[in-house]
Every structure is written in C-alpha cells, then in structure tokens.
C-alpha cells in the first residue's frame, strides 16, 4: 500500500550510524564517534537569549510563509556584505533547515524524469531527494587528483536535453574541498549556456581556511539568475537542532517555493527565526572562534595521517571533514558487499569507533571522519584506526 517511490530510496547512512552509536551509549558502551557532521560547540548564548525573549514577547504566532520580514532583511544584508550579491526580500525563502531548502527547490523545478547532475562524492541525501521528487540523479565520477572538484569537461559530457540542474557543494561534504573563483567560472558559464540551474549548497561557506570563499551567485547577473543558493545556520552558528535554512533565487523561483512551503509546512518556527536574526547579525566573533578551532584541528589531523602509510587523505580546505582513501586495505579484507561499510562495521563492532563509509557518498574506497570533536577524541579515533590496520596485517 506504500507509494512506489518509497522502494527506491535508501535510509540515511549517517543518521543510521548516529542512531547505532546512541543505542550503544544507552547500553553503557562507550564509543569514540567521529561520524556525525555537527559542530561540537553549543549555540551562542545570545542566540538562545533571543529565542527566550521572543517567547516571552509572545512572538509565537503564524507569520509569512517565506519567513519573517526581519530575518529576510538580515539575510539580504548578510548576502550583500559577505557574498557580494544583492537580493530583494521577495527573493529569499526561509526554511526548516538546508535539507528543506533543497527539497523546496527540487519541488519547484523538477518534472518527472528530469535529470539532476550530482558529482561524486556527494552529500548523502542528494540522490534520494531527487528520486523522491520524481527526478533522475545522474552521477559524475570526479577525480581525486582534482580534490574531487567538478570540471567543466566532466559536466559537459553528461548534459542532455533532460538536464535540469547540477549540484555544486562548496565547501564540500565529505571532502572539505573548496572551489576557487577560477574553478567555478567555466562550470557556471556552461550552466548559463545550457540553461541549467545550479543548486549551490553553501552551508559550510563560513568554514574555510586557505582561500577566500566565492559564492556562485556573485559571479555575474546571469549566474545569479540560474543559481539556487542554499544556506543555513546549522554549521556557522552551531544551530543544528534549531532547523533554520534559506534559499536565495530569482523572484519567480522564490514565489514558487514560497507557495509550496505555505501548503506543506506553513513556515519555520517563528521562535527559531527570531533567534536566527541574532545569529546572523551578531555572531561573527562566535563563528570566527569555531572556525579558528577547526583550522587548528585540521592542521593536526593532516600531520597525524602523514604517519599512516596505508591511508591517504584529500587535503580539506574547508568544512570539518577528512575524506580518507582506504583502498590499500583491500589487500587484507575480502567482502562481496560494500568494502567501506565492512571497514566501518568492523571498526564500530571491534574497536568502538564510529566513522562514515564512503559508499554513503557514492565512493566505496573511502571513509569520512569529522574533526568537529575535541582533539582527545580525534586522536583516540585515529589511534584506533592505526590499531585496526596493524591487527589486519598480523
């Protein structure tokens, strides 16, 4: 009696791992977790206080489907200040997290069997979202030597008359790669020429270490018109559970997404939205502290992996992940199923270490760890990986 689409999607691997870790913890079993992509900082106190004040001021009624006026104004100001692109208020739609923003966008642009190009490795939910909304995911096999960043020639090879959009995740989850302006320009030019929407997932934009961040919509007016900018506050303000995201698009798309949202969820929590106004306007110092901490950890983690000859990493320039090539371990592990899942299951079952298999991101020769954890936990996790490899060789 279920809809056919429920049979073609897979459960979230990352959420599944998190659930398993929590169950082990409830059993009193301690697990070193480097799996979940969540800041290990609390939401800034000033943001929590803004939410409390909104409650006491009875700012808890229905509001506009596309978001509070005050929050949309803060987003417009932020985009102009930080991303160097100008939007009007009616081009912003506030959502219940970035996932919701992506869902709104796909609902607004996809007809049945429209194709969405997704570079590998991808964030785990992209293909399932596309399939749920009757689209067809088309995967690009990017190259490790390019830090898995999409190349214009790779995109060109997959464009068809059914292509509606392409995902560009910048900075990347799971690799931490950051596109430069020069790397983005030929990709964007091709999308403009072929009238392909760019789903620009920029949720990690604040977490970059070595290069200035370039927002795709800032490249030109034509780029802005074809770009659906996805962003939110889960990573930059450590507001994962608050569920606050947004899109910035042309007016026609924003109007469509606002109408869709109005029927499906009305609007995000008004309390969360008032907290978000404070986060966007007054939390730059809090974000900088988090990013400086991640940067320091990133540098330490890179040094740690230099001493592990059986593993290699993609150097992360942003976000808070390390994507690890484990292909050399195939010499010691034979499995008919997913190789990366087998490695992660053994690490969790035998070493009580939780990390994410690369198959969740479309590449089975890799695993992902996060350094959104204290350094003691990170060091313990990497030591467990070393021990696992040493035991394999015995």
PDB file of N, CA and C in Angstrom, residues 1-64:
ATOM      1  N   UNK A   1       0.812  -1.215   0.000  1.00  0.00           N
ATOM      2  CA  UNK A   1       0.000   0.000   0.000  1.00  0.00           C
ATOM      3  C   UNK A   1       0.848   1.268   0.000  1.00  0.00           C
ATOM      4  N   UNK A   2       2.180   1.120   0.042  1.00  0.00           N
ATOM      5  CA  UNK A   2       3.046   2.297   0.044  1.00  0.00           C
ATOM      6  C   UNK A   2       3.260   2.810  -1.368  1.00  0.00           C
ATOM      7  N   UNK A   3       3.618   4.094  -1.468  1.00  0.00           N
ATOM      8  CA  UNK A   3       3.954   4.677  -2.765  1.00  0.00           C
ATOM      9  C   UNK A   3       5.193   4.015  -3.324  1.00  0.00           C
ATOM     10  N   UNK A   4       5.237   3.848  -4.649  1.00  0.00           N
ATOM     11  CA  UNK A   4       6.379   3.188  -5.288  1.00  0.00           C
ATOM     12  C   UNK A   4       7.702   3.867  -4.957  1.00  0.00           C
ATOM     13  N   UNK A   5       7.678   5.200  -4.791  1.00  0.00           N
ATOM     14  CA  UNK A   5       8.923   5.930  -4.571  1.00  0.00           C
ATOM     15  C   UNK A   5       9.613   5.516  -3.266  1.00  0.00           C
ATOM     16  N   UNK A   6       8.859   4.979  -2.310  1.00  0.00           N
ATOM     17  CA  UNK A   6       9.480   4.577  -1.050  1.00  0.00           C
ATOM     18  C   UNK A   6      10.404   3.379  -1.220  1.00  0.00           C
ATOM     19  N   UNK A   7      10.224   2.640  -2.298  1.00  0.00           N
ATOM     20  CA  UNK A   7      11.049   1.444  -2.515  1.00  0.00           C
ATOM     21  C   UNK A   7      12.361   1.755  -3.211  1.00  0.00           C
ATOM     22  N   UNK A   8      12.539   2.981  -3.710  1.00  0.00           N
ATOM     23  CA  UNK A   8      13.750   3.298  -4.465  1.00  0.00           C
ATOM     24  C   UNK A   8      14.699   4.207  -3.689  1.00  0.00           C
ATOM     25  N   UNK A   9      14.340   4.534  -2.450  1.00  0.00           N
ATOM     26  CA  UNK A   9      15.239   5.366  -1.648  1.00  0.00           C
ATOM     27  C   UNK A   9      15.855   4.532  -0.542  1.00  0.00           C
ATOM     28  N   UNK A  10      17.023   4.962  -0.112  1.00  0.00           N
ATOM     29  CA  UNK A  10      17.749   4.267   0.948  1.00  0.00           C
ATOM     30  C   UNK A  10      17.765   5.125   2.207  1.00  0.00           C
ATOM     31  N   UNK A  11      17.749   4.497   3.381  1.00  0.00           N
ATOM     32  CA  UNK A  11      17.849   5.272   4.621  1.00  0.00           C
ATOM     33  C   UNK A  11      19.174   6.024   4.678  1.00  0.00           C
ATOM     34  N   UNK A  12      19.196   7.129   5.420  1.00  0.00           N
ATOM     35  CA  UNK A  12      20.428   7.893   5.588  1.00  0.00           C
ATOM     36  C   UNK A  12      21.450   7.073   6.366  1.00  0.00           C
ATOM     37  N   UNK A  13      22.608   6.842   5.756  1.00  0.00           N
ATOM     38  CA  UNK A  13      23.663   6.072   6.416  1.00  0.00           C
ATOM     39  C   UNK A  13      24.195   6.823   7.629  1.00  0.00           C
ATOM     40  N   UNK A  14      24.374   8.128   7.488  1.00  0.00           N
ATOM     41  CA  UNK A  14      24.945   8.905   8.591  1.00  0.00           C
ATOM     42  C   UNK A  14      24.012   8.915   9.794  1.00  0.00           C
ATOM     43  N   UNK A  15      22.717   9.082   9.546  1.00  0.00           N
ATOM     44  CA  UNK A  15      21.762   9.058  10.653  1.00  0.00           C
ATOM     45  C   UNK A  15      21.687   7.662  11.252  1.00  0.00           C
ATOM     46  N   UNK A  16      21.788   6.635  10.405  1.00  0.00           N
ATOM     47  CA  UNK A  16      21.778   5.263  10.891  1.00  0.00           C
ATOM     48  C   UNK A  16      22.941   4.989  11.827  1.00  0.00           C
ATOM     49  N   UNK A  17      24.135   5.476  11.475  1.00  0.00           N
ATOM     50  CA  UNK A  17      25.307   5.303  12.329  1.00  0.00           C
ATOM     51  C   UNK A  17      25.110   6.033  13.649  1.00  0.00           C
ATOM     52  N   UNK A  18      24.619   7.273  13.575  1.00  0.00           N
ATOM     53  CA  UNK A  18      24.376   8.057  14.782  1.00  0.00           C
ATOM     54  C   UNK A  18      23.400   7.349  15.714  1.00  0.00           C
ATOM     55  N   UNK A  19      22.352   6.757  15.117  1.00  0.00           N
ATOM     56  CA  UNK A  19      21.361   6.031  15.916  1.00  0.00           C
ATOM     57  C   UNK A  19      21.993   4.822  16.605  1.00  0.00           C
ATOM     58  N   UNK A  20      22.857   4.097  15.876  1.00  0.00           N
ATOM     59  CA  UNK A  20      23.515   2.923  16.439  1.00  0.00           C
ATOM     60  C   UNK A  20      24.451   3.312  17.582  1.00  0.00           C
ATOM     61  N   UNK A  21      25.158   4.424  17.423  1.00  0.00           N
ATOM     62  CA  UNK A  21      26.055   4.901  18.474  1.00  0.00           C
ATOM     63  C   UNK A  21      25.265   5.262  19.729  1.00  0.00           C
ATOM     64  N   UNK A  22      24.140   5.944  19.535  1.00  0.00           N
ATOM     65  CA  UNK A  22      23.318   6.331  20.690  1.00  0.00           C
ATOM     66  C   UNK A  22      22.766   5.107  21.407  1.00  0.00           C
ATOM     67  N   UNK A  23      22.408   4.074  20.643  1.00  0.00           N
ATOM     68  CA  UNK A  23      21.913   2.848  21.250  1.00  0.00           C
ATOM     69  C   UNK A  23      23.008   2.164  22.062  1.00  0.00           C
ATOM     70  N   UNK A  24      24.240   2.127  21.540  1.00  0.00           N
ATOM     71  CA  UNK A  24      25.354   1.558  22.290  1.00  0.00           C
ATOM     72  C   UNK A  24      25.625   2.358  23.562  1.00  0.00           C
ATOM     73  N   UNK A  25      25.529   3.681  23.450  1.00  0.00           N
ATOM     74  CA  UNK A  25      25.721   4.532  24.626  1.00  0.00           C
ATOM     75  C   UNK A  25      24.667   4.256  25.688  1.00  0.00           C
ATOM     76  N   UNK A  26      23.415   4.040  25.243  1.00  0.00           N
ATOM     77  CA  UNK A  26      22.343   3.726  26.197  1.00  0.00           C
ATOM     78  C   UNK A  26      22.602   2.404  26.912  1.00  0.00           C
ATOM     79  N   UNK A  27      23.331   1.510  26.242  1.00  0.00           N
ATOM     80  CA  UNK A  27      23.683   0.231  26.847  1.00  0.00           C
ATOM     81  C   UNK A  27      24.917   0.336  27.749  1.00  0.00           C
ATOM     82  N   UNK A  28      25.438   1.546  27.866  1.00  0.00           N
ATOM     83  CA  UNK A  28      26.615   1.761  28.686  1.00  0.00           C
ATOM     84  C   UNK A  28      27.913   1.466  27.981  1.00  0.00           C
ATOM     85  N   UNK A  29      27.875   1.319  26.664  1.00  0.00           N
ATOM     86  CA  UNK A  29      29.074   1.025  25.882  1.00  0.00           C
ATOM     87  C   UNK A  29      29.625   2.339  25.318  1.00  0.00           C
ATOM     88  N   UNK A  30      30.852   2.657  25.661  1.00  0.00           N
ATOM     89  CA  UNK A  30      31.451   3.912  25.222  1.00  0.00           C
ATOM     90  C   UNK A  30      31.977   3.775  23.793  1.00  0.00           C
ATOM     91  N   UNK A  31      31.621   4.718  22.952  1.00  0.00           N
ATOM     92  CA  UNK A  31      32.035   4.712  21.551  1.00  0.00           C
ATOM     93  C   UNK A  31      32.761   6.017  21.233  1.00  0.00           C
ATOM     94  N   UNK A  32      33.872   5.914  20.549  1.00  0.00           N
ATOM     95  CA  UNK A  32      34.543   7.099  20.016  1.00  0.00           C
ATOM     96  C   UNK A  32      33.872   7.441  18.693  1.00  0.00           C
ATOM     97  N   UNK A  33      33.201   8.573  18.639  1.00  0.00           N
ATOM     98  CA  UNK A  33      32.439   8.909  17.443  1.00  0.00           C
ATOM     99  C   UNK A  33      33.084  10.053  16.677  1.00  0.00           C
ATOM    100  N   UNK A  34      33.467   9.759  15.439  1.00  0.00           N
ATOM    101  CA  UNK A  34      33.957  10.778  14.503  1.00  0.00           C
ATOM    102  C   UNK A  34      33.072  10.742  13.258  1.00  0.00           C
ATOM    103  N   UNK A  35      31.777  10.546  13.479  1.00  0.00           N
ATOM    104  CA  UNK A  35      30.868  10.312  12.364  1.00  0.00           C
ATOM    105  C   UNK A  35      29.957  11.484  12.048  1.00  0.00           C
ATOM    106  N   UNK A  36      29.301  12.025  13.036  1.00  0.00           N
ATOM    107  CA  UNK A  36      28.218  12.968  12.755  1.00  0.00           C
ATOM    108  C   UNK A  36      28.762  14.342  12.379  1.00  0.00           C
ATOM    109  N   UNK A  37      28.176  14.955  11.370  1.00  0.00           N
ATOM    110  CA  UNK A  37      28.619  16.272  10.909  1.00  0.00           C
ATOM    111  C   UNK A  37      27.944  17.389  11.683  1.00  0.00           C
ATOM    112  N   UNK A  38      28.334  17.536  12.939  1.00  0.00           N
ATOM    113  CA  UNK A  38      27.700  18.518  13.811  1.00  0.00           C
ATOM    114  C   UNK A  38      28.757  19.245  14.621  1.00  0.00           C
ATOM    115  N   UNK A  39      28.709  20.582  14.663  1.00  0.00           N
ATOM    116  CA  UNK A  39      29.692  21.309  15.475  1.00  0.00           C
ATOM    117  C   UNK A  39      29.684  20.834  16.919  1.00  0.00           C
ATOM    118  N   UNK A  40      30.872  20.747  17.515  1.00  0.00           N
ATOM    119  CA  UNK A  40      30.952  20.358  18.921  1.00  0.00           C
ATOM    120  C   UNK A  40      30.953  21.587  19.827  1.00  0.00           C
ATOM    121  N   UNK A  41      30.305  22.644  19.364  1.00  0.00           N
ATOM    122  CA  UNK A  41      30.092  23.852  20.145  1.00  0.00           C
ATOM    123  C   UNK A  41      28.598  24.001  20.412  1.00  0.00           C
ATOM    124  N   UNK A  42      28.259  24.678  21.500  1.00  0.00           N
ATOM    125  CA  UNK A  42      26.859  24.965  21.763  1.00  0.00           C
ATOM    126  C   UNK A  42      26.439  26.215  21.001  1.00  0.00           C
ATOM    127  N   UNK A  43      25.138  26.343  20.778  1.00  0.00           N
ATOM    128  CA  UNK A  43      24.597  27.569  20.199  1.00  0.00           C
ATOM    129  C   UNK A  43      24.989  28.751  21.080  1.00  0.00           C
ATOM    130  N   UNK A  44      25.463  29.858  20.494  1.00  0.00           N
ATOM    131  CA  UNK A  44      25.859  31.015  21.309  1.00  0.00           C
ATOM    132  C   UNK A  44      24.748  31.476  22.251  1.00  0.00           C
ATOM    133  N   UNK A  45      25.144  31.892  23.447  1.00  0.00           N
ATOM    134  CA  UNK A  45      24.166  32.294  24.464  1.00  0.00           C
ATOM    135  C   UNK A  45      23.262  33.416  23.986  1.00  0.00           C
ATOM    136  N   UNK A  46      23.809  34.359  23.216  1.00  0.00           N
ATOM    137  CA  UNK A  46      22.998  35.490  22.762  1.00  0.00           C
ATOM    138  C   UNK A  46      21.872  35.030  21.830  1.00  0.00           C
ATOM    139  N   UNK A  47      22.113  33.944  21.100  1.00  0.00           N
ATOM    140  CA  UNK A  47      21.088  33.400  20.221  1.00  0.00           C
ATOM    141  C   UNK A  47      19.996  32.726  21.048  1.00  0.00           C
ATOM    142  N   UNK A  48      20.415  31.956  22.042  1.00  0.00           N
ATOM    143  CA  UNK A  48      19.434  31.320  22.930  1.00  0.00           C
ATOM    144  C   UNK A  48      18.596  32.369  23.659  1.00  0.00           C
ATOM    145  N   UNK A  49      19.256  33.450  24.080  1.00  0.00           N
ATOM    146  CA  UNK A  49      18.535  34.517  24.782  1.00  0.00           C
ATOM    147  C   UNK A  49      17.519  35.196  23.866  1.00  0.00           C
ATOM    148  N   UNK A  50      17.877  35.369  22.598  1.00  0.00           N
ATOM    149  CA  UNK A  50      16.939  35.968  21.644  1.00  0.00           C
ATOM    150  C   UNK A  50      15.695  35.106  21.491  1.00  0.00           C
ATOM    151  N   UNK A  51      15.866  33.785  21.516  1.00  0.00           N
ATOM    152  CA  UNK A  51      14.713  32.886  21.432  1.00  0.00           C
ATOM    153  C   UNK A  51      13.846  32.993  22.676  1.00  0.00           C
ATOM    154  N   UNK A  52      14.493  33.047  23.836  1.00  0.00           N
ATOM    155  CA  UNK A  52      13.739  33.177  25.096  1.00  0.00           C
ATOM    156  C   UNK A  52      12.946  34.477  25.102  1.00  0.00           C
ATOM    157  N   UNK A  53      13.580  35.565  24.664  1.00  0.00           N
ATOM    158  CA  UNK A  53      12.892  36.868  24.628  1.00  0.00           C
ATOM    159  C   UNK A  53      11.724  36.845  23.654  1.00  0.00           C
ATOM    160  N   UNK A  54      11.882  36.133  22.537  1.00  0.00           N
ATOM    161  CA  UNK A  54      10.777  36.026  21.582  1.00  0.00           C
ATOM    162  C   UNK A  54       9.593  35.298  22.208  1.00  0.00           C
ATOM    163  N   UNK A  55       9.867  34.263  22.974  1.00  0.00           N
ATOM    164  CA  UNK A  55       8.787  33.527  23.640  1.00  0.00           C
ATOM    165  C   UNK A  55       8.071  34.432  24.634  1.00  0.00           C
ATOM    166  N   UNK A  56       8.836  35.122  25.468  1.00  0.00           N
ATOM    167  CA  UNK A  56       8.220  35.978  26.481  1.00  0.00           C
ATOM    168  C   UNK A  56       7.486  37.166  25.865  1.00  0.00           C
ATOM    169  N   UNK A  57       7.908  37.574  24.670  1.00  0.00           N
ATOM    170  CA  UNK A  57       7.227  38.678  23.980  1.00  0.00           C
ATOM    171  C   UNK A  57       6.049  38.181  23.140  1.00  0.00           C
ATOM    172  N   UNK A  58       5.750  36.869  23.267  1.00  0.00           N
ATOM    173  CA  UNK A  58       4.634  36.257  22.537  1.00  0.00           C
ATOM    174  C   UNK A  58       4.783  36.355  21.018  1.00  0.00           C
ATOM    175  N   UNK A  59       6.018  36.284  20.563  1.00  0.00           N
ATOM    176  CA  UNK A  59       6.280  36.254  19.117  1.00  0.00           C
ATOM    177  C   UNK A  59       6.195  34.813  18.632  1.00  0.00           C
ATOM    178  N   UNK A  60       5.043  34.224  18.795  1.00  0.00           N
ATOM    179  CA  UNK A  60       4.864  32.789  18.546  1.00  0.00           C
ATOM    180  C   UNK A  60       3.678  32.506  17.627  1.00  0.00           C
ATOM    181  N   UNK A  61       3.214  33.503  16.918  1.00  0.00           N
ATOM    182  CA  UNK A  61       2.054  33.342  16.037  1.00  0.00           C
ATOM    183  C   UNK A  61       2.492  32.992  14.619  1.00  0.00           C
ATOM    184  N   UNK A  62       1.498  32.671  13.781  1.00  0.00           N
ATOM    185  CA  UNK A  62       1.794  32.470  12.360  1.00  0.00           C
ATOM    186  C   UNK A  62       2.427  33.725  11.765  1.00  0.00           C
ATOM    187  N   UNK A  63       3.229  33.524  10.729  1.00  0.00           N
ATOM    188  CA  UNK A  63       3.818  34.650  10.018  1.00  0.00           C
ATOM    189  C   UNK A  63       3.843  34.317   8.535  1.00  0.00           C
ATOM    190  N   UNK A  64       4.578  35.091   7.763  1.00  0.00           N
ATOM    191  CA  UNK A  64       4.659  34.890   6.317  1.00  0.00           C
ATOM    192  C   UNK A  64       5.250  33.519   5.989  1.00  0.00           C
TER     193      UNK A  64
END
